Amino acid sequence: MKRRTFLEAIAAVIVAGKTTFARQPGTQTAGLAAETRGAQAGLAVFDAGETATLNALADTVLPSALGAGDRRQAVRAFVSWFANYKPGADMGHGYGASTLRQPSGPSPIARYPPQFAALAEAARTRGAASFAALPPPARREVVEAFLNQPQPVNRLPTQPTGANLVADFMGLYFNSQDGWNLCYRAEINRDACRTLDNSEKAPAPIKG
Amino acid sequence: MLRYESDVVIIGGGITAALLAQKLLELRPTWSIIVVEAGARLFDNQNRLTYRKRNLDYGENMWPGDVVPDQSARGVISRTMAVGGSALHWGGVCNRFSEEDTRLHSMYGLATDWPLEWKELERHYCEAERRIGVSGEPSPLAEDWRSEPYPMKAMPATWNLIQLKAWAEQSGIRFWTTPQAKNTVAGYGGRGKCLRCNTCEVCPTGARYSPDWTFKQLLATNKLQLHDRTLVRKLALEDTGTRVSVAQASREDGTGAAVEYRARTFVLASGYCWSPHLLLLSANSRFPNGLANSSDHVGRYMTGHLAYQATIDLDAKIYPGMNEQHSLISREFFRCKPDQPYVRHDLRVWENAGGRGPQLRDAAGKVLLGDALISDWRTRTTRGTARVRGYFDAHPDRDSRLTLDAAAKNRFGDPLPVIQHRVDPATAARAGATREHFQTLFARLAKAGDGRVGQISALNYQDHPAGGCRMGLDPATSVVDTFGRTHDHANLFVVGSPTMPTGGCTNGTLTFVALALRSAMVIAGVDGPEANSRV
């Protein structure tokens, strides 16, 4: 399949997924099933194939300074986020606002199945059995296409939204404490509790 | 119907109510005091770490259940309604006003003077700081004299603040650290020491003062009754005379059960919104415009302060995220020289991470992955960023109002309030000069450190709101006297923020509390010069 045709195929799958989930009662059930799967199975919110894809994604989009263990940890953090997601949660109310925020919606994980399928389809068009089986340059090409079609993703979400699996995965890592530490090459450990001692000192450097 | 009798009923369960109740019980240990709060008590300290984590991970409410959904108002800036009030999740900043805030008319011919002496308020500032537990660095300015040291040593400046202070003071403006209601020593008030968790809005250690601590301590002594989830809907008068006889309430627990409170003294400690609201709701044939409202001033002169803020890119290594709520302050602009255009404000400096996060695309729009993303991010964060903000005073117009909104009602059918702030003509007339002042000031700060000012923005609401029951000596132009006693009803007091004629130009919580503690002397009937000097 030519590159353009391949991109169009990805776009079509993603668009179809969005439309279907928004309008078709049948796929609402699929979303609920995914949530139930997460809630019942603890951390096992993604099946083995999806987890393999996430691991391959981590190898593709995370910095080389991270070792294999760090990349697997990033995947576990992503999985854990969904395993502990609570639909209908009280989202509080912003200071300066008269109105309350809406409760949290259904888990964004419900929007991922067609996206996993699109990554798999992209791999098959390139002669690989799965996204994880693609060589790194091909994975990068698929990922970039994923972020450019059907609508370009311009920002990394701070939390997964379901709109784009790749952006969600990247956003959760890079916006994490570990991501910021790596950027600044320092143990800022943004949300860690620490004593007042050594307040005046810069955070310790880390390699990277 | 449930009926309760007590010496004092305090309506509202926020920070002023907590500390007022504490002081009244010290002054009058045999008195019975009931605090009635519409929201729930959230005393589950054991869950704070969980709530904090879920807020960090999912953006969930760090104080779940802290609202009464149908008890809302257009124009309020916080929906928190729970035991502890807005101070459950405040940042703990404990700035004082300055004498100029209370002498605006005498000194500048603007707005109005407060009907109290600064020295007297200053003593109650000290008391408020002791009761709350404030750690602070004294201002180096002689005008900011204080009669007592801060109860605790200052929160140490972080690496980031040390860099920012070195930068900012190149402008010739002096800065020091902001006083805060956070323990810098273990055990103050029975609470822990700050661990710089970076989430002061939900402090997992209790180092940041929160009124629920005071309520729990008072409840442990069995001297206080706390009736939460109970909405006071109306105050009724005795059949003859003007004394309040009963507070009529309904349970917010789903039953809607009626409750009556009878007391010798009633105190409204429900803040700037719900205090005047209850007075307006309590209209009767003798007070058709609402209780305490023979002057038609209830709900008027709603006040607060406005702000300009900006980010400044500067040549300093800043590591955002290590106690980022901690800040620098300068009070040099609390005073305005008579020969200068009038503008008074505080000036705060924080580290800044806004707009400094990872980006998916480079400037040309190319997708960045892995090392390329980190490289781009590092390039953009080589220099540091400061956030600077100045609260400036914006004096209220008489028609800056809280009124009843007949179109919006709660589950009981009571009309809800709507607040529409309006600055007075003098404030409006100097708006352009104020904006230019801040543009010049931010440029001065930036220039000193090879910095660049980002976009300057104005706050689009009045922060630290107050007013609605302003104090004054003249019953024709005010609602309460200098101690919060309503001019119309001898046994009805309003305390804290609603009584303020003007909103100052810095965080108001410490002032709200100081005024309430001052009121306590008269509520308790304590004889002495303090109780009698201005009445």
CSV table of N, CA, C and O in Angstrom, one decimal, chain A residues 130-195:
chain,number,residue,atom,x,y,z
A,130,SER,N,2.6,-7.4,13.5
A,130,SER,CA,2.0,-6.5,14.5
A,130,SER,C,2.8,-5.2,14.6
A,130,SER,O,3.9,-5.2,14.0
A,131,PHE,N,2.3,-4.2,15.3
A,131,PHE,CA,3.1,-3.0,15.4
A,131,PHE,C,4.4,-3.3,16.1
A,131,PHE,O,5.5,-2.7,15.7
A,132,ALA,N,4.4,-4.1,17.1
A,132,ALA,CA,5.6,-4.5,17.8
A,132,ALA,C,6.6,-5.1,17.0
A,132,ALA,O,7.8,-5.1,17.3
A,133,ALA,N,6.1,-5.8,15.9
A,133,ALA,CA,7.1,-6.5,15.0
A,133,ALA,C,7.7,-5.6,14.0
A,133,ALA,O,8.6,-6.1,13.3
A,134,LEU,N,7.3,-4.4,13.9
A,134,LEU,CA,7.9,-3.5,12.9
A,134,LEU,C,9.3,-3.1,13.4
A,134,LEU,O,9.6,-2.9,14.6
A,135,PRO,N,10.2,-2.8,12.4
A,135,PRO,CA,11.5,-2.3,12.8
A,135,PRO,C,11.3,-0.8,13.3
A,135,PRO,O,10.4,-0.2,12.9
A,136,PRO,N,12.2,-0.3,14.1
A,136,PRO,CA,12.0,1.0,14.7
A,136,PRO,C,11.8,2.1,13.7
A,136,PRO,O,10.9,2.9,13.9
A,137,PRO,N,12.4,2.2,12.5
A,137,PRO,CA,12.1,3.3,11.6
A,137,PRO,C,10.7,3.3,11.1
A,137,PRO,O,10.0,4.3,11.0
A,138,ALA,N,10.2,2.1,10.9
A,138,ALA,CA,8.8,1.9,10.4
A,138,ALA,C,7.8,2.3,11.5
A,138,ALA,O,6.8,2.9,11.3
A,139,ARG,N,8.1,1.9,12.7
A,139,ARG,CA,7.3,2.3,13.9
A,139,ARG,C,7.2,3.8,14.0
A,139,ARG,O,6.1,4.4,14.2
A,140,ARG,N,8.3,4.5,13.8
A,140,ARG,CA,8.3,6.0,13.9
A,140,ARG,C,7.4,6.5,12.8
A,140,ARG,O,6.7,7.5,13.1
A,141,GLU,N,7.5,6.0,11.7
A,141,GLU,CA,6.7,6.5,10.6
A,141,GLU,C,5.2,6.3,10.9
A,141,GLU,O,4.4,7.2,10.6
A,142,VAL,N,4.9,5.1,11.4
A,142,VAL,CA,3.5,4.9,11.7
A,142,VAL,C,3.0,5.8,12.8
A,142,VAL,O,1.9,6.4,12.8
A,143,VAL,N,3.9,6.0,13.8
A,143,VAL,CA,3.5,6.9,14.9
A,143,VAL,C,3.3,8.3,14.4
A,143,VAL,O,2.4,9.0,14.8
A,144,GLU,N,4.2,8.8,13.6
A,144,GLU,CA,4.1,10.2,13.1
A,144,GLU,C,2.8,10.3,12.3
A,144,GLU,O,2.1,11.4,12.4
A,145,ALA,N,2.5,9.3,11.5
A,145,ALA,CA,1.2,9.4,10.8
A,145,ALA,C,0.0,9.4,11.7
A,145,ALA,O,-0.9,10.1,11.5
A,146,PHE,N,0.2,8.6,12.8
A,146,PHE,CA,-0.9,8.6,13.8
A,146,PHE,C,-1.1,10.0,14.4
A,146,PHE,O,-2.3,10.3,14.8
A,147,LEU,N,-0.1,10.7,14.6
A,147,LEU,CA,-0.2,12.0,15.2
A,147,LEU,C,-0.6,13.1,14.2
A,147,LEU,O,-0.8,14.3,14.6
A,148,ASN,N,-0.5,12.8,12.9
A,148,ASN,CA,-0.8,13.8,11.9
A,148,ASN,C,-2.2,13.6,11.3
A,148,ASN,O,-2.7,14.5,10.6
A,149,GLN,N,-2.8,12.4,11.4
A,149,GLN,CA,-4.1,12.1,10.8
A,149,GLN,C,-5.1,11.6,11.8
A,149,GLN,O,-4.7,10.9,12.7
A,150,PRO,N,-6.3,11.8,11.6
A,150,PRO,CA,-7.0,12.7,10.6
A,150,PRO,C,-6.8,14.2,10.8
A,150,PRO,O,-6.7,14.9,9.9
A,151,GLN,N,-6.7,14.5,12.1
A,151,GLN,CA,-6.4,15.9,12.5
A,151,GLN,C,-5.1,15.9,13.2
A,151,GLN,O,-4.8,15.1,14.0
A,152,PRO,N,-4.2,16.8,12.8
A,152,PRO,CA,-2.9,16.9,13.5
A,152,PRO,C,-3.1,17.1,15.0
A,152,PRO,O,-3.9,17.9,15.4
A,153,VAL,N,-2.4,16.3,15.8
A,153,VAL,CA,-2.4,16.5,17.3
A,153,VAL,C,-1.3,17.6,17.5
A,153,VAL,O,-0.1,17.3,17.2
A,154,ASN,N,-1.6,18.6,18.2
A,154,ASN,CA,-0.7,19.7,18.4
A,154,ASN,C,-0.1,19.8,19.8
A,154,ASN,O,0.9,20.4,20.1
A,155,ARG,N,-0.9,19.2,20.7
A,155,ARG,CA,-0.5,19.3,22.1
A,155,ARG,C,-0.5,18.0,22.8
A,155,ARG,O,-1.4,17.1,22.5
A,156,LEU,N,0.4,17.8,23.8
A,156,LEU,CA,0.4,16.6,24.6
A,156,LEU,C,-0.6,16.8,25.7
A,156,LEU,O,-0.4,17.7,26.5
A,157,PRO,N,-1.6,15.9,25.8
A,157,PRO,CA,-2.5,16.1,27.0
A,157,PRO,C,-1.8,15.8,28.3
A,157,PRO,O,-0.9,14.9,28.3
A,158,THR,N,-2.1,16.4,29.4
A,158,THR,CA,-1.5,16.1,30.6
A,158,THR,C,-2.1,14.8,31.2
A,158,THR,O,-1.4,14.1,32.0
A,159,GLN,N,-3.3,14.4,30.8
A,159,GLN,CA,-3.9,13.2,31.1
A,159,GLN,C,-4.5,12.6,29.9
A,159,GLN,O,-5.0,13.3,29.0
A,160,PRO,N,-4.6,11.3,29.8
A,160,PRO,CA,-5.2,10.6,28.6
A,160,PRO,C,-6.7,11.1,28.4
A,160,PRO,O,-7.4,11.3,29.4
A,161,THR,N,-7.0,11.4,27.2
A,161,THR,CA,-8.3,11.8,26.8
A,161,THR,C,-9.0,10.8,25.9
A,161,THR,O,-10.2,10.8,25.7
A,162,GLY,N,-8.2,9.8,25.3
A,162,GLY,CA,-8.8,8.9,24.4
A,162,GLY,C,-8.8,9.3,23.0
A,162,GLY,O,-9.0,8.5,22.1
A,163,ALA,N,-8.5,10.6,22.7
A,163,ALA,CA,-8.5,11.1,21.4
A,163,ALA,C,-7.4,10.5,20.5
A,163,ALA,O,-7.6,10.2,19.3
A,164,ASN,N,-6.3,10.3,21.1
A,164,ASN,CA,-5.2,9.8,20.3
A,164,ASN,C,-4.3,9.0,21.3
A,164,ASN,O,-3.6,9.5,22.2
A,165,LEU,N,-4.2,7.7,21.0
A,165,LEU,CA,-3.5,6.8,21.9
A,165,LEU,C,-2.0,7.2,22.1
A,165,LEU,O,-1.5,7.2,23.2
A,166,VAL,N,-1.4,7.5,21.0
A,166,VAL,CA,0.0,7.9,21.0
A,166,VAL,C,0.3,9.1,21.8
A,166,VAL,O,1.1,9.2,22.7
A,167,ALA,N,-0.5,10.1,21.5
A,167,ALA,CA,-0.4,11.4,22.3
A,167,ALA,C,-0.7,11.2,23.7
A,167,ALA,O,0.0,11.8,24.6
A,168,ASP,N,-1.7,10.4,24.0
A,168,ASP,CA,-2.0,10.1,25.5
A,168,ASP,C,-0.8,9.5,26.2
A,168,ASP,O,-0.5,9.8,27.3
A,169,PHE,N,-0.2,8.5,25.5
A,169,PHE,CA,0.9,7.8,26.1
A,169,PHE,C,2.1,8.7,26.3
A,169,PHE,O,2.7,8.8,27.4
A,170,MET,N,2.4,9.5,25.3
A,170,MET,CA,3.5,10.4,25.4
A,170,MET,C,3.2,11.5,26.5
A,170,MET,O,4.0,11.8,27.3
A,171,GLY,N,2.0,12.0,26.5
A,171,GLY,CA,1.6,13.1,27.4
A,171,GLY,C,1.7,12.6,28.8
A,171,GLY,O,2.2,13.4,29.7
A,172,LEU,N,1.3,11.4,29.1
A,172,LEU,CA,1.3,10.9,30.5
A,172,LEU,C,2.8,10.8,31.0
A,172,LEU,O,3.1,11.1,32.1
A,173,TYR,N,3.7,10.3,30.1
A,173,TYR,CA,5.1,10.2,30.5
A,173,TYR,C,5.7,11.6,30.6
A,173,TYR,O,6.3,11.9,31.6
A,174,PHE,N,5.7,12.3,29.5
A,174,PHE,CA,6.5,13.6,29.5
A,174,PHE,C,6.0,14.6,30.6
A,174,PHE,O,6.8,15.4,31.0
A,175,ASN,N,4.7,14.5,30.9
A,175,ASN,CA,4.2,15.5,31.9
A,175,ASN,C,4.4,14.9,33.3
A,175,ASN,O,4.0,15.6,34.3
A,176,SER,N,4.9,13.7,33.4
A,176,SER,CA,5.1,13.1,34.8
A,176,SER,C,6.3,13.7,35.5
A,176,SER,O,7.1,14.4,34.9
A,177,GLN,N,6.4,13.4,36.7
A,177,GLN,CA,7.5,13.8,37.5
A,177,GLN,C,8.8,13.3,36.9
A,177,GLN,O,9.8,14.1,36.8
A,178,ASP,N,8.8,12.1,36.4
A,178,ASP,CA,10.0,11.6,35.7
A,178,ASP,C,10.4,12.3,34.5
A,178,ASP,O,11.5,12.6,34.2
A,179,GLY,N,9.3,12.7,33.7
A,179,GLY,CA,9.6,13.5,32.5
A,179,GLY,C,10.2,14.8,32.8
A,179,GLY,O,11.2,15.2,32.1
A,180,TRP,N,9.7,15.5,33.8
A,180,TRP,CA,10.3,16.8,34.1
A,180,TRP,C,11.7,16.7,34.7
A,180,TRP,O,12.6,17.5,34.4
A,181,ASN,N,11.9,15.6,35.5
A,181,ASN,CA,13.2,15.4,36.0
A,181,ASN,C,14.2,15.2,34.9
A,181,ASN,O,15.3,15.7,34.9
A,182,LEU,N,13.8,14.4,33.9
A,182,LEU,CA,14.7,14.2,32.7
A,182,LEU,C,15.0,15.4,32.0
A,182,LEU,O,16.1,15.7,31.6
A,183,CYS,N,14.0,16.2,31.8
A,183,CYS,CA,14.2,17.5,31.0
A,183,CYS,C,15.2,18.4,31.7
A,183,CYS,O,16.1,18.9,31.1
A,184,TYR,N,15.1,18.5,33.0
A,184,TYR,CA,16.0,19.4,33.8
A,184,TYR,C,17.2,18.7,34.3
A,184,TYR,O,18.1,19.3,34.9
A,185,ARG,N,17.3,17.4,34.0
A,185,ARG,CA,18.4,16.6,34.5
A,185,ARG,C,18.7,16.8,36.0
A,185,ARG,O,19.8,17.0,36.4
A,186,ALA,N,17.6,16.8,36.7
A,186,ALA,CA,17.7,17.1,38.1
A,186,ALA,C,16.5,16.4,38.9
A,186,ALA,O,15.5,16.2,38.3
A,187,GLU,N,16.8,16.0,40.1
A,187,GLU,CA,15.8,15.3,40.9
A,187,GLU,C,14.8,16.4,41.5
A,187,GLU,O,14.8,16.6,42.7
A,188,ILE,N,14.1,17.0,40.7
A,188,ILE,CA,13.1,17.9,41.2
A,188,ILE,C,12.0,17.2,42.0
A,188,ILE,O,11.6,17.6,43.0
A,189,ASN,N,11.6,16.1,41.4
A,189,ASN,CA,10.5,15.2,42.1
A,189,ASN,C,9.4,16.1,42.5
A,189,ASN,O,9.0,16.2,43.7
A,190,ARG,N,8.7,16.7,41.5
A,190,ARG,CA,7.8,17.7,41.7
A,190,ARG,C,6.8,17.5,42.8
A,190,ARG,O,6.5,18.4,43.6
A,191,ASP,N,6.2,16.4,42.9
A,191,ASP,CA,5.1,16.3,43.9
A,191,ASP,C,5.4,15.4,45.1
A,191,ASP,O,4.6,14.9,45.8
A,192,ALA,N,6.7,15.2,45.2
A,192,ALA,CA,7.2,14.4,46.4
A,192,ALA,C,7.2,15.3,47.6
A,192,ALA,O,7.5,16.5,47.6
A,193,CYS,N,6.8,14.7,48.8
A,193,CYS,CA,6.9,15.4,50.0
A,193,CYS,C,8.4,15.3,50.5
A,193,CYS,O,9.0,14.3,50.3
A,194,ARG,N,8.9,16.4,51.0
A,194,ARG,CA,10.3,16.4,51.5
A,194,ARG,C,10.4,17.3,52.7
A,194,ARG,O,9.4,18.0,53.0
A,195,THR,N,11.4,17.4,53.3
A,195,THR,CA,11.5,18.2,54.5
A,195,THR,C,11.9,19.7,54.0
A,195,THR,O,12.1,19.9,52.9
